[in-house]
Amino acid sequence: MAAENGNKPRVLSGIQPSGNLTIGNYLGALKQWVAVQHDYDCFYCVVDLHAITVAQDPAELRRKTRESAAIYLAAGIDPEISTVFVQSHIPAHSELAWMLTCMAPLGWLNRMTQFKDKSAKQSQESIGAGLLNYPSLMAADILLYHADLVPVGDDQNQHLEFTRDLAQRFNHLYGETFTLPSVMNPQAGARVMGLDNPTAKMSKSEASENHAVFLLDDLARARKKVMRAVTDSHREIRFSDDRERAGVNNLLTIYQAITGETQEAIESGFANKGYGDLKRAVADCVVGTLEPLQARYNELMNEAGYLDSVLKIGREKAADIANDTLKLAQARMGFLASS
Ligand code: AQP
């Protein structure tokens, strides 16, 4: 099964409205989404069904869902070109997810790093089954649209492998149905680390104050967070895999992901400079990214009805494709067609 619209290969990706979107989400995902939208038939969803794999406040979830969609547009996603929608508006995601859940071996699910990390933060008794089944829902998201490519940060690569394995299993058992997707990671910024703890991935749901720069942070606050980033007691400014130098490496990576300069050019630009200079330069880049995004975000939120109309059009376009794929998968699996 090939992607449908025109001759362009198809892209699908999403972000959970599980908190405030971070520069990690931007550099790992959103920036790539914007960059590829003219070359691919792109579907970008706000994955609210994923967000509820950990407890969410209902009013907050609704607010963050709209906010996330507005951030997609403010970051440069053009709804005239890309399809933007909310995952729960298309029931086919939940329906296919159930079918895939029934085919997903527990052994595969138990091996998922994200499940191990997130479940380790809860008591064994209270871990929701949705957290374990998260990858089957993600597989449904991707397979419903016959996506060829999935632009994500590298923390999602294991889920992509899982999706391919599950699609292959389905195709083998029931006949060729799903396209096998490939992962697309950015060259720089595939894993932005926490500013307060550069050995842990920056996450929107991490509570500590200086962990992440949020895309809607007040600009002075964003600057302050970068200026307070953890570094080390060395002096040299260069890229390094050394765990001890992870803080400086992270700042350089953020700088590289935003400026697009080569590592060599960046290192020579910072030769004979100090960590204060590096932090100031990174803070300038980050603020330079946030400022226009926030201005556009505020405009969008003040345009009554605009965001909802984008999401409605997106829902209609996405539903057409998703419902066709779901019907095909149901028929292949042996469900009686409704008359
Ligand atoms: N630190 C990161 N660096 C690069 N990319 C990142 N992504 C997330 N964090 C980083 C990418 O952002 C996209 C959306 O992620 P998600 O919201 O679906 O889930 P996540 O990966 O679990 O992101 P968070 O921010 O850590 O959310 P919470 O705290 O709710 O779990 C994905 O493409 C992801 O790779």
Coordinates of C-alpha atoms and ligand atoms in Angstrom, one line a residue:
M1 CA 0.0 0.0 0.0
A2 CA 1.5 3.3 -1.0
A3 CA 0.8 6.8 0.3
E4 CA -2.1 8.2 -1.6
N5 CA -2.1 12.0 -2.2
G6 CA -0.2 13.0 -5.4
N7 CA 3.1 11.4 -5.8
K8 CA 4.7 12.8 -2.7
P9 CA 5.7 10.3 0.0
R10 CA 3.7 10.7 3.2
V11 CA 4.9 12.0 6.6
L12 CA 3.1 11.6 10.0
S13 CA 4.2 12.8 13.4
G14 CA 2.7 14.1 16.6
I15 CA 3.4 15.6 20.0
Q16 CA 1.6 14.8 23.3
P17 CA -0.2 17.8 24.9
S18 CA 1.1 16.5 28.2
G19 CA 2.6 19.8 29.3
N20 CA 4.4 22.9 27.9
L21 CA 6.2 22.1 24.7
T22 CA 10.0 22.5 25.0
I23 CA 12.9 23.4 22.8
G24 CA 13.6 19.7 22.8
N25 CA 10.2 19.1 21.1
Y26 CA 10.9 21.9 18.7
L27 CA 14.4 20.9 17.7
G28 CA 13.7 17.1 17.7
A29 CA 10.4 17.2 15.9
L30 CA 8.7 20.5 15.0
K31 CA 11.6 22.1 13.2
Q32 CA 11.9 19.0 10.9
W33 CA 8.2 19.0 10.3
V34 CA 8.3 22.6 9.0
A35 CA 11.4 21.8 6.9
V36 CA 9.8 18.8 5.1
Q37 CA 6.3 20.1 4.5
H38 CA 6.8 21.2 0.9
D39 CA 8.4 17.9 -0.1
Y40 CA 6.0 15.5 1.5
D41 CA 2.3 15.0 2.1
C42 CA 2.4 15.8 5.8
F43 CA 0.0 14.9 8.6
Y44 CA 0.7 16.4 12.0
C45 CA -1.5 15.5 15.0
V46 CA -1.8 16.5 18.6
V47 CA -1.7 13.1 20.3
D48 CA -4.1 13.6 23.2
L49 CA -4.8 9.8 23.5
H50 CA -1.1 9.3 24.2
A51 CA -1.2 12.1 26.8
I52 CA -3.7 10.2 29.0
T53 CA -1.2 7.3 29.4
V54 CA -0.3 9.3 32.5
A55 CA -2.9 11.1 34.5
Q56 CA -4.0 14.5 33.1
D57 CA -6.3 17.2 34.5
P58 CA -9.3 17.4 32.0
A59 CA -9.4 21.2 31.7
E60 CA -5.7 21.4 31.4
L61 CA -5.6 18.7 28.7
R62 CA -8.2 20.5 26.6
R63 CA -6.2 23.8 27.0
K64 CA -2.9 22.1 26.1
T65 CA -4.4 20.4 23.1
R66 CA -5.4 23.7 21.5
E67 CA -2.2 25.4 22.6
S68 CA -0.1 22.6 21.0
A69 CA -2.0 22.9 17.7
A70 CA -1.4 26.7 17.8
I71 CA 2.3 26.1 18.4
Y72 CA 2.5 23.8 15.4
L73 CA 1.2 26.7 13.2
A74 CA 3.2 29.3 15.0
A75 CA 6.4 27.3 14.4
G76 CA 5.7 27.4 10.7
I77 CA 3.4 24.5 9.8
D78 CA 1.2 25.8 7.0
P79 CA -2.3 24.3 7.2
E80 CA -2.8 25.0 3.5
I81 CA -0.1 22.5 2.8
S82 CA 0.0 20.2 5.8
T83 CA -2.9 18.4 7.6
V84 CA -3.2 19.4 11.2
F85 CA -5.6 17.5 13.5
V86 CA -6.3 16.2 16.9
Q87 CA -5.8 12.4 17.4
S88 CA -9.0 11.8 19.4
H89 CA -11.1 13.4 16.7
I90 CA -10.5 10.3 14.6
P91 CA -11.9 7.2 16.4
A92 CA -10.0 5.0 13.9
H93 CA -6.8 5.6 15.9
S94 CA -8.3 3.9 19.0
E95 CA -9.9 1.2 16.9
L96 CA -6.8 0.2 15.1
A97 CA -4.8 0.5 18.3
W98 CA -6.9 -2.1 19.9
M99 CA -6.4 -4.5 17.0
L100 CA -2.7 -4.0 17.1
T101 CA -2.6 -4.3 20.9
C102 CA -4.1 -7.8 20.5
M103 CA -1.2 -8.7 18.2
A104 CA 1.6 -7.0 20.2
P105 CA 3.7 -9.5 22.2
L106 CA 4.2 -8.6 25.8
G107 CA 7.8 -9.3 25.4
W108 CA 8.2 -6.6 22.8
L109 CA 6.3 -4.1 24.9
N110 CA 8.2 -4.8 28.1
R111 CA 11.5 -4.0 26.3
M112 CA 10.5 -0.4 25.5
T113 CA 12.8 2.0 27.2
Q114 CA 10.1 4.7 27.5
F115 CA 7.9 2.3 29.4
K116 CA 10.7 1.2 31.6
D117 CA 11.6 4.9 32.4
K118 CA 8.1 6.2 32.9
S119 CA 6.9 3.2 34.9
A120 CA 10.0 3.4 37.2
K121 CA 8.6 6.7 38.4
Q122 CA 5.4 5.1 39.6
S123 CA 4.5 2.3 42.1
Q124 CA 4.1 -1.0 40.3
E125 CA 0.5 -1.4 41.4
S126 CA -0.6 1.9 39.9
I127 CA 1.0 1.8 36.5
G128 CA -1.7 2.3 33.9
A129 CA -1.9 -0.4 31.2
G130 CA -2.0 2.4 28.6
L131 CA 1.6 3.2 29.4
L132 CA 2.6 -0.3 28.4
N133 CA 0.4 -0.2 25.2
Y134 CA 1.5 3.3 24.2
P135 CA 3.6 1.9 21.3
S136 CA 0.6 0.0 19.8
L137 CA -1.3 3.3 19.7
M138 CA 1.7 5.0 18.1
A139 CA 1.8 2.2 15.5
A140 CA -1.8 2.8 14.7
D141 CA -1.3 6.5 14.2
I142 CA 1.4 5.9 11.7
L143 CA 0.0 2.9 9.9
L144 CA -3.5 4.4 9.4
Y145 CA -1.9 7.0 7.0
H146 CA 0.5 4.7 5.2
A147 CA 3.2 7.0 6.4
D148 CA 6.6 6.5 4.7
L149 CA 8.5 8.8 7.0
V150 CA 8.2 9.7 10.7
P151 CA 10.2 12.8 11.8
V152 CA 10.9 12.4 15.6
G153 CA 13.6 12.9 18.2
D154 CA 15.7 9.7 18.7
D155 CA 13.9 8.8 21.9
Q156 CA 11.1 7.5 19.6
N157 CA 13.3 5.3 17.4
Q158 CA 12.6 2.2 19.4
H159 CA 8.8 2.8 19.0
L160 CA 9.4 3.2 15.2
E161 CA 11.1 -0.2 15.1
F162 CA 8.2 -1.7 17.0
T163 CA 5.8 -0.2 14.5
R164 CA 7.7 -1.7 11.6
D165 CA 7.8 -5.1 13.3
L166 CA 4.1 -5.0 14.1
A167 CA 3.2 -3.9 10.5
Q168 CA 5.3 -6.8 9.2
R169 CA 3.6 -9.2 11.5
F170 CA 0.2 -8.0 10.4
N171 CA 1.1 -8.1 6.7
H172 CA 2.5 -11.6 7.0
L173 CA -0.6 -13.0 8.8
Y174 CA -3.3 -11.2 6.9
G175 CA -1.8 -10.0 3.6
E176 CA -0.1 -6.8 2.5
T177 CA -2.0 -4.0 4.3
F178 CA 0.4 -1.5 5.9
T179 CA 3.3 0.5 4.6
L180 CA 6.5 0.1 6.6
P181 CA 7.6 3.5 7.8
S182 CA 11.1 4.8 8.2
V183 CA 12.4 7.1 11.0
M184 CA 13.7 10.6 10.3
N185 CA 15.9 12.2 13.0
P186 CA 17.4 15.7 12.7
Q187 CA 21.2 15.9 12.2
A188 CA 21.5 18.0 15.3
G189 CA 19.1 18.2 18.2
A190 CA 17.8 14.6 18.0
R191 CA 18.1 14.4 21.8
V192 CA 18.3 17.7 23.7
M193 CA 19.2 17.1 27.3
G194 CA 18.0 18.8 30.5
L195 CA 19.7 22.1 31.2
D196 CA 19.8 21.2 34.9
N197 CA 20.8 17.6 34.3
P198 CA 22.5 17.1 30.9
T199 CA 22.6 13.3 31.3
A200 CA 18.8 13.1 31.2
K201 CA 16.6 13.9 28.1
M202 CA 14.8 17.3 28.3
S203 CA 11.1 16.5 28.9
K204 CA 8.0 18.7 29.1
S205 CA 6.7 16.7 32.1
E206 CA 9.9 17.1 34.2
A207 CA 9.0 19.4 37.1
S208 CA 12.3 21.1 38.1
E209 CA 12.5 24.8 37.4
N210 CA 15.6 25.1 35.2
H211 CA 15.2 21.8 33.4
A212 CA 13.7 22.9 30.1
V213 CA 13.1 26.1 28.1
F214 CA 9.4 26.1 27.1
L215 CA 8.4 27.5 23.8
L216 CA 6.0 29.9 25.5
D217 CA 8.4 30.9 28.2
D218 CA 8.7 34.6 28.9
L219 CA 11.9 35.6 26.9
A220 CA 13.8 36.9 30.0
R221 CA 13.0 33.6 31.8
A222 CA 14.2 31.5 28.8
R223 CA 17.4 33.5 28.8
K224 CA 17.9 33.0 32.5
K225 CA 17.4 29.2 32.2
V226 CA 20.1 29.0 29.5
M227 CA 22.5 31.2 31.6
R228 CA 22.0 28.8 34.5
A229 CA 22.6 25.6 32.6
V230 CA 24.9 23.1 34.2
T231 CA 28.4 22.9 32.6
D232 CA 31.6 21.6 34.1
S233 CA 35.0 22.6 35.5
H234 CA 36.9 22.4 32.2
R235 CA 37.4 25.4 30.0
E236 CA 37.6 24.1 26.4
I237 CA 34.4 24.6 24.2
R238 CA 34.1 21.6 22.0
F239 CA 31.6 18.8 21.2
S240 CA 32.2 15.7 23.3
D241 CA 30.7 12.3 24.1
D242 CA 32.2 12.4 27.5
R243 CA 29.5 12.2 30.2
E244 CA 31.3 14.7 32.3
R245 CA 31.2 17.2 29.5
A246 CA 27.5 16.6 28.7
G247 CA 26.3 20.1 29.7
V248 CA 28.7 22.0 27.3
N249 CA 28.0 19.4 24.6
N250 CA 24.2 20.0 25.0
L251 CA 24.6 23.8 24.7
L252 CA 26.7 23.4 21.6
T253 CA 24.1 21.0 20.2
I254 CA 21.3 23.4 20.8
Y255 CA 23.4 26.1 19.1
Q256 CA 24.2 23.8 16.1
A257 CA 20.5 22.7 15.7
I258 CA 19.4 26.4 15.6
T259 CA 22.2 27.9 13.5
G260 CA 22.8 25.0 11.2
E261 CA 26.5 25.6 11.3
T262 CA 29.0 22.7 11.2
Q263 CA 30.6 21.5 14.4
E264 CA 34.1 22.6 13.1
A265 CA 32.8 26.1 12.4
I266 CA 31.2 26.3 15.8
E267 CA 34.3 25.1 17.7
S268 CA 36.5 27.5 15.9
G269 CA 34.0 30.4 16.6
F270 CA 34.2 29.7 20.3
A271 CA 38.0 29.1 20.4
N272 CA 39.5 31.3 23.2
K273 CA 36.0 32.1 24.6
G274 CA 34.5 31.1 27.9
Y275 CA 31.4 29.3 29.1
G276 CA 29.7 32.7 29.7
D277 CA 30.2 33.6 26.0
L278 CA 28.8 30.2 25.0
K279 CA 25.7 30.6 27.2
R280 CA 25.1 34.1 25.9
A281 CA 25.3 32.9 22.3
V282 CA 22.9 30.0 22.9
A283 CA 20.5 32.2 24.9
D284 CA 20.5 34.7 21.9
C285 CA 19.7 31.9 19.5
V286 CA 17.0 30.4 21.7
V287 CA 15.4 33.8 22.3
G288 CA 15.7 34.5 18.5
T289 CA 13.7 31.3 17.9
L290 CA 11.1 31.9 20.6
E291 CA 10.3 35.5 19.8
P292 CA 8.7 35.2 16.4
L293 CA 7.1 32.0 17.3
Q294 CA 5.4 33.6 20.3
A295 CA 4.3 36.6 18.3
R296 CA 2.6 34.4 15.7
Y297 CA 1.1 32.2 18.5
N298 CA -0.5 35.3 20.1
E299 CA -1.9 36.4 16.8
L300 CA -3.4 32.9 16.1
M301 CA -4.9 32.7 19.6
N302 CA -6.6 36.0 19.0
E303 CA -8.1 35.1 15.7
A304 CA -11.5 33.9 16.8
G305 CA -12.5 30.6 15.2
Y306 CA -9.3 30.2 13.0
L307 CA -7.6 27.4 15.0
D308 CA -10.9 25.4 15.3
S309 CA -11.5 25.7 11.5
V310 CA -8.0 24.4 10.8
L311 CA -8.6 21.5 13.1
K312 CA -12.0 20.7 11.5
I313 CA -10.6 20.7 8.0
G314 CA -7.6 18.6 9.2
R315 CA -10.0 16.1 10.9
E316 CA -12.1 15.7 7.7
K317 CA -9.0 15.1 5.5
A318 CA -7.3 12.7 8.0
A319 CA -10.6 10.8 8.7
D320 CA -11.0 9.9 5.0
I321 CA -7.7 8.2 4.8
A322 CA -7.8 6.7 8.3
N323 CA -11.3 5.2 7.9
D324 CA -10.3 3.6 4.6
T325 CA -7.3 2.0 6.1
L326 CA -9.2 0.9 9.2
K327 CA -11.9 -0.8 7.0
L328 CA -9.2 -2.6 5.0
A329 CA -7.5 -3.8 8.2
Q330 CA -10.8 -4.9 9.7
A331 CA -11.7 -6.9 6.6
R332 CA -8.3 -8.5 6.5
M333 CA -8.6 -9.5 10.2
G334 CA -12.0 -11.1 9.6
F335 CA -14.5 -8.6 11.0
L336 CA -18.0 -8.8 9.5
A337 CA -18.7 -5.7 7.4
S338 CA -21.6 -3.7 8.7
S339 CA -24.5 -3.2 6.2
Ligands
AQP1 N1 14.7 16.3 24.6 C1 14.3 16.1 23.3 N2 15.1 16.2 22.3 C2 14.8 16.0 21.0 N3 13.5 15.6 20.7 C3 12.6 15.4 21.7 N4 11.3 15.1 21.7 C4 10.9 15.0 23.0 N5 11.9 15.4 23.8 C5 12.9 15.7 23.0 C6 10.6 14.8 20.5 O1 9.4 15.5 20.5 C7 8.3 14.8 19.9 C8 7.1 14.7 20.8 O2 7.4 14.0 21.9 P1 6.1 13.5 22.7 O3 5.5 14.7 23.4 O4 5.2 12.7 21.9 O5 6.7 12.6 23.8 P2 8.1 12.5 24.5 O6 9.2 12.1 23.5 O7 7.9 11.6 25.7 O8 8.4 14.0 24.9 P3 8.5 14.7 26.3 O9 8.7 16.1 26.1 O10 9.6 13.9 27.1 O11 7.1 14.5 26.9 P4 6.7 13.8 28.2 O12 7.4 14.5 29.3 O13 5.2 14.1 28.3 O14 7.0 12.4 28.2 C9 8.9 13.4 19.6 O15 9.3 13.4 18.2 C10 10.1 13.3 20.5 O16 11.1 12.5 20.0

